């Protein structure tokens, strides 16, 4: 219906939008046809300083990214994408929108400029963006959780009940606590997605720039009932945090809202038409869910090294209920007008990669070369092939997927992984299969947690690397969850979601549901539960739940 | 003192004894100087049919050995050993004694001939010796345990409370249950160690041959209070078992008792002097403990693929007490006049071999050759080297050593192994270290169980392959058990123990204690606990105990 509507209005003229997806390592620019979501052109650029390992310390779990990495990579990615278009097609681009990792904040001066862009802080990692996976602020997160517990207002009621070291206030507090020069210079902070939008529209002024509802609600304890946490609350953490409050925000905006027009300066730099609509941005997984045609009753899973799980539900369905133990529920964080829910597993594909790493240990004793590279390259494929030679049984090896701690339900960085049911006959493929099943059990645990809180889940939509390259994993997931799983065809669902919001901000569609209906990607594969395996996995899942209890006792 | 005594009597003439040790794969003959235990000559021969994989089915856990394998291997081993001696030295051999694996029984005809030696059963695996590790009789063991529970007399009170599928009655019942021809032909059964003694002395007549106290008491529910289980009891298992009772035994004999003289026929066949004393035999681990100079307060551990743990205590120290959950306590099974205790771990070195096997999985993709062989040969050495680069800590990986079930305390074939405390940073050497620690924790658990029952343990004497070739394992064992561990120098402690009993049977010594004092091996290494590691392992051991509870819930 929407398609017809659109075609009636627009059929004489092509229009394009551009979605810009900032991942952990690179920026992708995706030019999309607003009529049908066709992916017209794409460009990718890796962050040059990050690629060279600058400003990071893996031992200390410190991961920082220089703002110039973002600017340079985006410029390059956009220029590459539009190099595939004719001048007329470039001129038909009418909107843009950003998604980024999150929470990835930077401290700024009074003008909203990340401190690393000032000459005196250009090389100070504390002046840069603090990447989502930076874990330097573990102690500060504990401090925040303790303070929330003793304060009158439960700022965490909509964030799952536990504040993470990965989230903005922990990170800002850690830098303030440990770097006096930065502490003296910092006047505010900005999330990566908001800074990009502000930069493009010429409005990075911290007290007036457009802030993403998604990042604010899921990561910064913002809620429409109270705004950000109060000055009193922040002062107890550190007086400098309370000082920032006048240069922060009380209002937030959902994606699809037009934050402004592309400035002439940036239009020239990136090669896009001046004045095109720039939409309010959001965190990548949330945009990915939109790109995967999110809807009530569908669990959207972004499955890669870890997972991010996104749900939406109508406000009237949720009412006043708060769902504990997840990464938050925010009005409009995914789809305006719906409550968005975020959950996830701390490790998914990373667990397979870990096992490959363990099995690769003896390969250090053979000389580098083509043979060794081939073994390492094919190892997961061969393990999969061997694992599929036998069927799961109730006496199989069974594992617990907490090798990187637990994200949801009930975040806990201190729990660890297990492998049980081992015999002298347990082979490497047996263990690999158990690890695949463990990641699926962890997925089921999340779905059951949400269902127990009254959220309806009928099926799963999957995006991300694993969903496309690991059919064995996906089939196991369907069998364990006892739900059909659809893999979305788009390779760039996050950028596609951003492009949909760009189309809304540009006025092509009246709302995001219309954009999804016209621009949504189709499904490239559907995995249906196998009834025999479903039954076996019911039993193995009971063992998995038993292991979760054990792991809490053996930390 | 004993040495002097002996020298006064014998100084003008050399005397030798020969210990014959039947392991799982081969027979070893060890010629020993009775004066000082010096190992004069040795011969080894592998069982020819077994080596070719005959009569076994690993999938079904069926392991059978043909009686001719024993006869041929023994003949060859003895001939090889004495080939290194002068005729005068051979003539100075005055006694022999056997130790074998156990319980390794065969069904016999009315003359005590193993059925496989009759032409009609020559190729029937059920007519052969049923090797200790054969697990075909799991159901029969359950049946026996159930029957003991409901019977008035607790035949298992001195066998740890649980009858094993590895023991003679389970195995005999299984064959009777499943092979009608054998069932019809079988009149009795014989343990491997007793058959060898009977064969050499010309007395295999089942109702009169010398039966080992050790095998009878630890494996056949024999006790001096009641003899073997009653006809009523056996009839409830199967009438054929009760039929055998008249051709079995009520009396048993301790090792060192002279069962007879070597017959002329066998003297010619093996090349030993006719009429030399043949001692009553025993199970290998018990003889090994004697060869390792067993004494009250010392836990003797035979450490190889699995462990066998032997203790002795004065009768007056034990009184009427029964120690539950071990593999039995038998008056005179190790040292005549002392109660002998047997316990053990179902897997020890086998667990390291299993992990090596898991890590070797990717090596299938490199061509066979010298490089690959070297990697496999050196893998445990390299893992050890890498594991030793870091110290254990309370946050280390921690494992449970039940990959082959649990032998003691509280035998249970259905429990399985675990690896816990895994993170994405856990390396192959980290896991290997945890497995080594797990085998040590299992050892500590056994020692604590015995200590809790009032047995004194001051130190550990170790024999077996692992004790000599794995110093890292032995040091970890000392640190975990918080006890000094002495490694006995003899490479053939079991055969040495048998030789000591041969010397007693030959009348060279009045009792085994005198023989041990003169012929005992010295210590080649002593491992002392490291106080810092002892403390860390106290904490990790708590986690291990937690895992034992988890494994009982996740079977």
Tab-separated table of N, CA, C and O in Angstrom, chain B residues 452-495:
chain	number	residue	atom	x	y	z
B	452	UNK	N	39.596	-38.950	57.088
B	452	UNK	CA	38.354	-38.715	57.849
B	452	UNK	C	37.867	-40.004	58.505
B	452	UNK	O	37.126	-39.980	59.496
B	453	UNK	N	38.288	-41.158	57.941
B	453	UNK	CA	37.896	-42.448	58.523
B	453	UNK	C	38.930	-42.932	59.535
B	453	UNK	O	38.885	-44.080	59.976
B	454	UNK	N	39.888	-42.071	59.859
B	454	UNK	CA	40.824	-42.409	60.922
B	454	UNK	C	42.123	-43.031	60.451
B	454	UNK	O	42.940	-43.465	61.273
B	455	UNK	N	42.343	-43.100	59.132
B	455	UNK	CA	43.624	-43.629	58.649
B	455	UNK	C	44.657	-42.503	58.663
B	455	UNK	O	44.401	-41.406	58.183
B	456	UNK	N	45.828	-42.821	59.186
B	456	UNK	CA	46.893	-41.817	59.245
B	456	UNK	C	47.631	-41.794	57.912
B	456	UNK	O	47.984	-42.846	57.371
B	457	UNK	N	47.840	-40.603	57.342
B	457	UNK	CA	48.659	-40.465	56.123
B	457	UNK	C	49.665	-39.346	56.352
B	457	UNK	O	49.283	-38.184	56.509
B	458	UNK	N	50.942	-39.695	56.388
B	458	UNK	CA	51.989	-38.699	56.604
B	458	UNK	C	52.682	-38.298	55.308
B	458	UNK	O	53.185	-37.192	55.180
B	459	UNK	N	52.748	-39.229	54.378
B	459	UNK	CA	53.474	-38.945	53.149
B	459	UNK	C	52.976	-39.874	52.051
B	459	UNK	O	52.188	-40.781	52.299
B	460	UNK	N	53.471	-39.612	50.854
B	460	UNK	CA	53.043	-40.380	49.686
B	460	UNK	C	54.274	-41.003	49.028
B	460	UNK	O	55.294	-40.323	48.859
B	461	UNK	N	54.197	-42.268	48.714
B	461	UNK	CA	55.194	-42.925	47.857
B	461	UNK	C	54.558	-43.142	46.498
B	461	UNK	O	53.431	-43.652	46.415
B	462	UNK	N	55.276	-42.768	45.456
B	462	UNK	CA	54.689	-42.860	44.118
B	462	UNK	C	55.493	-43.789	43.229
B	462	UNK	O	56.724	-43.778	43.243
B	463	UNK	N	54.763	-44.592	42.471
B	463	UNK	CA	55.365	-45.403	41.416
B	463	UNK	C	54.494	-45.248	40.168
B	463	UNK	O	53.456	-44.582	40.221
B	464	UNK	N	54.928	-45.823	39.086
B	464	UNK	CA	54.143	-45.719	37.851
B	464	UNK	C	54.727	-44.651	36.941
B	464	UNK	O	55.460	-43.752	37.385
B	465	UNK	N	54.368	-44.747	35.662
B	465	UNK	CA	54.968	-43.908	34.617
B	465	UNK	C	54.938	-42.420	34.909
B	465	UNK	O	55.951	-41.730	34.784
B	466	UNK	N	53.783	-41.904	35.311
B	466	UNK	CA	53.653	-40.453	35.526
B	466	UNK	C	54.617	-39.977	36.611
B	466	UNK	O	55.178	-38.887	36.527
B	467	UNK	N	54.834	-40.800	37.636
B	467	UNK	CA	55.656	-40.359	38.760
B	467	UNK	C	57.095	-40.092	38.324
B	467	UNK	O	57.788	-39.284	38.916
B	468	UNK	N	57.512	-40.748	37.253
B	468	UNK	CA	58.893	-40.601	36.809
B	468	UNK	C	59.056	-39.592	35.701
B	468	UNK	O	60.064	-38.913	35.603
B	469	UNK	N	58.044	-39.457	34.837
B	469	UNK	CA	58.278	-38.614	33.664
B	469	UNK	C	57.583	-37.257	33.741
B	469	UNK	O	57.748	-36.457	32.833
B	470	UNK	N	56.858	-36.988	34.819
B	470	UNK	CA	56.104	-35.729	34.852
B	470	UNK	C	56.345	-34.964	36.156
B	470	UNK	O	55.486	-34.904	37.027
B	471	UNK	N	57.531	-34.344	36.286
B	471	UNK	CA	57.839	-33.625	37.538
B	471	UNK	C	56.842	-32.498	37.846
B	471	UNK	O	56.550	-32.245	39.021
B	472	UNK	N	56.317	-31.855	36.803
B	472	UNK	CA	55.335	-30.779	37.038
B	472	UNK	C	54.086	-31.347	37.701
B	472	UNK	O	53.534	-30.770	38.648
B	473	UNK	N	53.649	-32.510	37.220
B	473	UNK	CA	52.476	-33.153	37.819
B	473	UNK	C	52.782	-33.525	39.274
B	473	UNK	O	51.969	-33.284	40.179
B	474	UNK	N	53.963	-34.069	39.517
B	474	UNK	CA	54.291	-34.528	40.867
B	474	UNK	C	54.428	-33.356	41.833
B	474	UNK	O	53.998	-33.430	42.980
B	475	UNK	N	55.016	-32.238	41.344
B	475	UNK	CA	55.131	-31.072	42.226
B	475	UNK	C	53.733	-30.521	42.537
B	475	UNK	O	53.440	-30.140	43.677
B	476	UNK	N	52.863	-30.485	41.528
B	476	UNK	CA	51.493	-30.002	41.751
B	476	UNK	C	50.787	-30.905	42.761
B	476	UNK	O	50.062	-30.422	43.649
B	477	UNK	N	51.026	-32.208	42.649
B	477	UNK	CA	50.416	-33.159	43.583
B	477	UNK	C	50.881	-32.874	45.015
B	477	UNK	O	50.075	-32.864	45.955
B	478	UNK	N	52.178	-32.615	45.175
B	478	UNK	CA	52.704	-32.301	46.513
B	478	UNK	C	52.093	-31.002	47.035
B	478	UNK	O	51.705	-30.903	48.211
B	479	UNK	N	51.965	-30.000	46.155
B	479	UNK	CA	51.409	-28.704	46.572
B	479	UNK	C	49.935	-28.833	46.938
B	479	UNK	O	49.466	-28.225	47.896
B	480	UNK	N	49.196	-29.598	46.156
B	480	UNK	CA	47.756	-29.733	46.404
B	480	UNK	C	47.496	-30.602	47.636
B	480	UNK	O	46.631	-30.277	48.461
B	481	UNK	N	48.250	-31.693	47.761
B	481	UNK	CA	48.026	-32.599	48.900
B	481	UNK	C	48.696	-32.078	50.175
B	481	UNK	O	48.405	-32.554	51.270
B	482	UNK	N	49.591	-31.098	49.988
B	482	UNK	CA	50.356	-30.544	51.111
B	482	UNK	C	51.060	-31.661	51.889
B	482	UNK	O	50.976	-31.750	53.112
B	483	UNK	N	51.732	-32.514	51.133
B	483	UNK	CA	52.468	-33.645	51.702
B	483	UNK	C	53.701	-33.894	50.852
B	483	UNK	O	53.654	-33.704	49.637
B	484	UNK	N	54.802	-34.365	51.474
B	484	UNK	CA	55.949	-34.745	50.653
B	484	UNK	C	55.630	-36.005	49.852
B	484	UNK	O	54.932	-36.894	50.345
B	485	UNK	N	56.135	-36.040	48.639
B	485	UNK	CA	55.904	-37.200	47.767
B	485	UNK	C	57.254	-37.750	47.332
B	485	UNK	O	58.089	-37.025	46.793
B	486	UNK	N	57.464	-39.028	47.634
B	486	UNK	CA	58.728	-39.676	47.262
B	486	UNK	C	58.477	-40.594	46.075
B	486	UNK	O	57.541	-41.396	46.096
B	487	UNK	N	59.310	-40.454	45.060
B	487	UNK	CA	59.211	-41.317	43.886
B	487	UNK	C	60.213	-42.458	44.052
B	487	UNK	O	61.405	-42.224	44.283
B	488	UNK	N	59.710	-43.678	43.974
B	488	UNK	CA	60.528	-44.874	44.156
B	488	UNK	C	61.362	-45.113	42.894
B	488	UNK	O	60.843	-44.963	41.783
B	489	UNK	N	62.642	-45.458	43.070
B	489	UNK	CA	63.531	-45.538	41.914
B	489	UNK	C	63.181	-46.699	40.972
B	489	UNK	O	63.275	-46.558	39.763
B	490	UNK	N	62.777	-47.840	41.511
B	490	UNK	CA	62.534	-48.996	40.643
B	490	UNK	C	61.530	-48.664	39.538
B	490	UNK	O	60.499	-48.042	39.774
B	491	UNK	N	61.894	-49.099	38.329
B	491	UNK	CA	60.984	-48.906	37.188
B	491	UNK	C	59.915	-49.987	37.184
B	491	UNK	O	58.975	-49.941	36.408
B	492	UNK	N	60.110	-51.004	38.027
B	492	UNK	CA	59.235	-52.175	37.977
B	492	UNK	C	58.829	-52.588	39.379
B	492	UNK	O	59.086	-53.723	39.822
B	493	UNK	N	58.213	-51.663	40.065
B	493	UNK	CA	57.898	-51.903	41.478
B	493	UNK	C	56.968	-53.102	41.643
B	493	UNK	O	57.083	-53.846	42.630
B	494	UNK	N	56.045	-53.311	40.702
B	494	UNK	CA	55.118	-54.444	40.834
B	494	UNK	C	55.891	-55.761	40.770
B	494	UNK	O	55.733	-56.634	41.629
B	495	UNK	N	56.752	-55.892	39.766
B	495	UNK	CA	57.547	-57.114	39.646
B	495	UNK	C	58.498	-57.249	40.840
B	495	UNK	O	58.751	-58.363	41.324
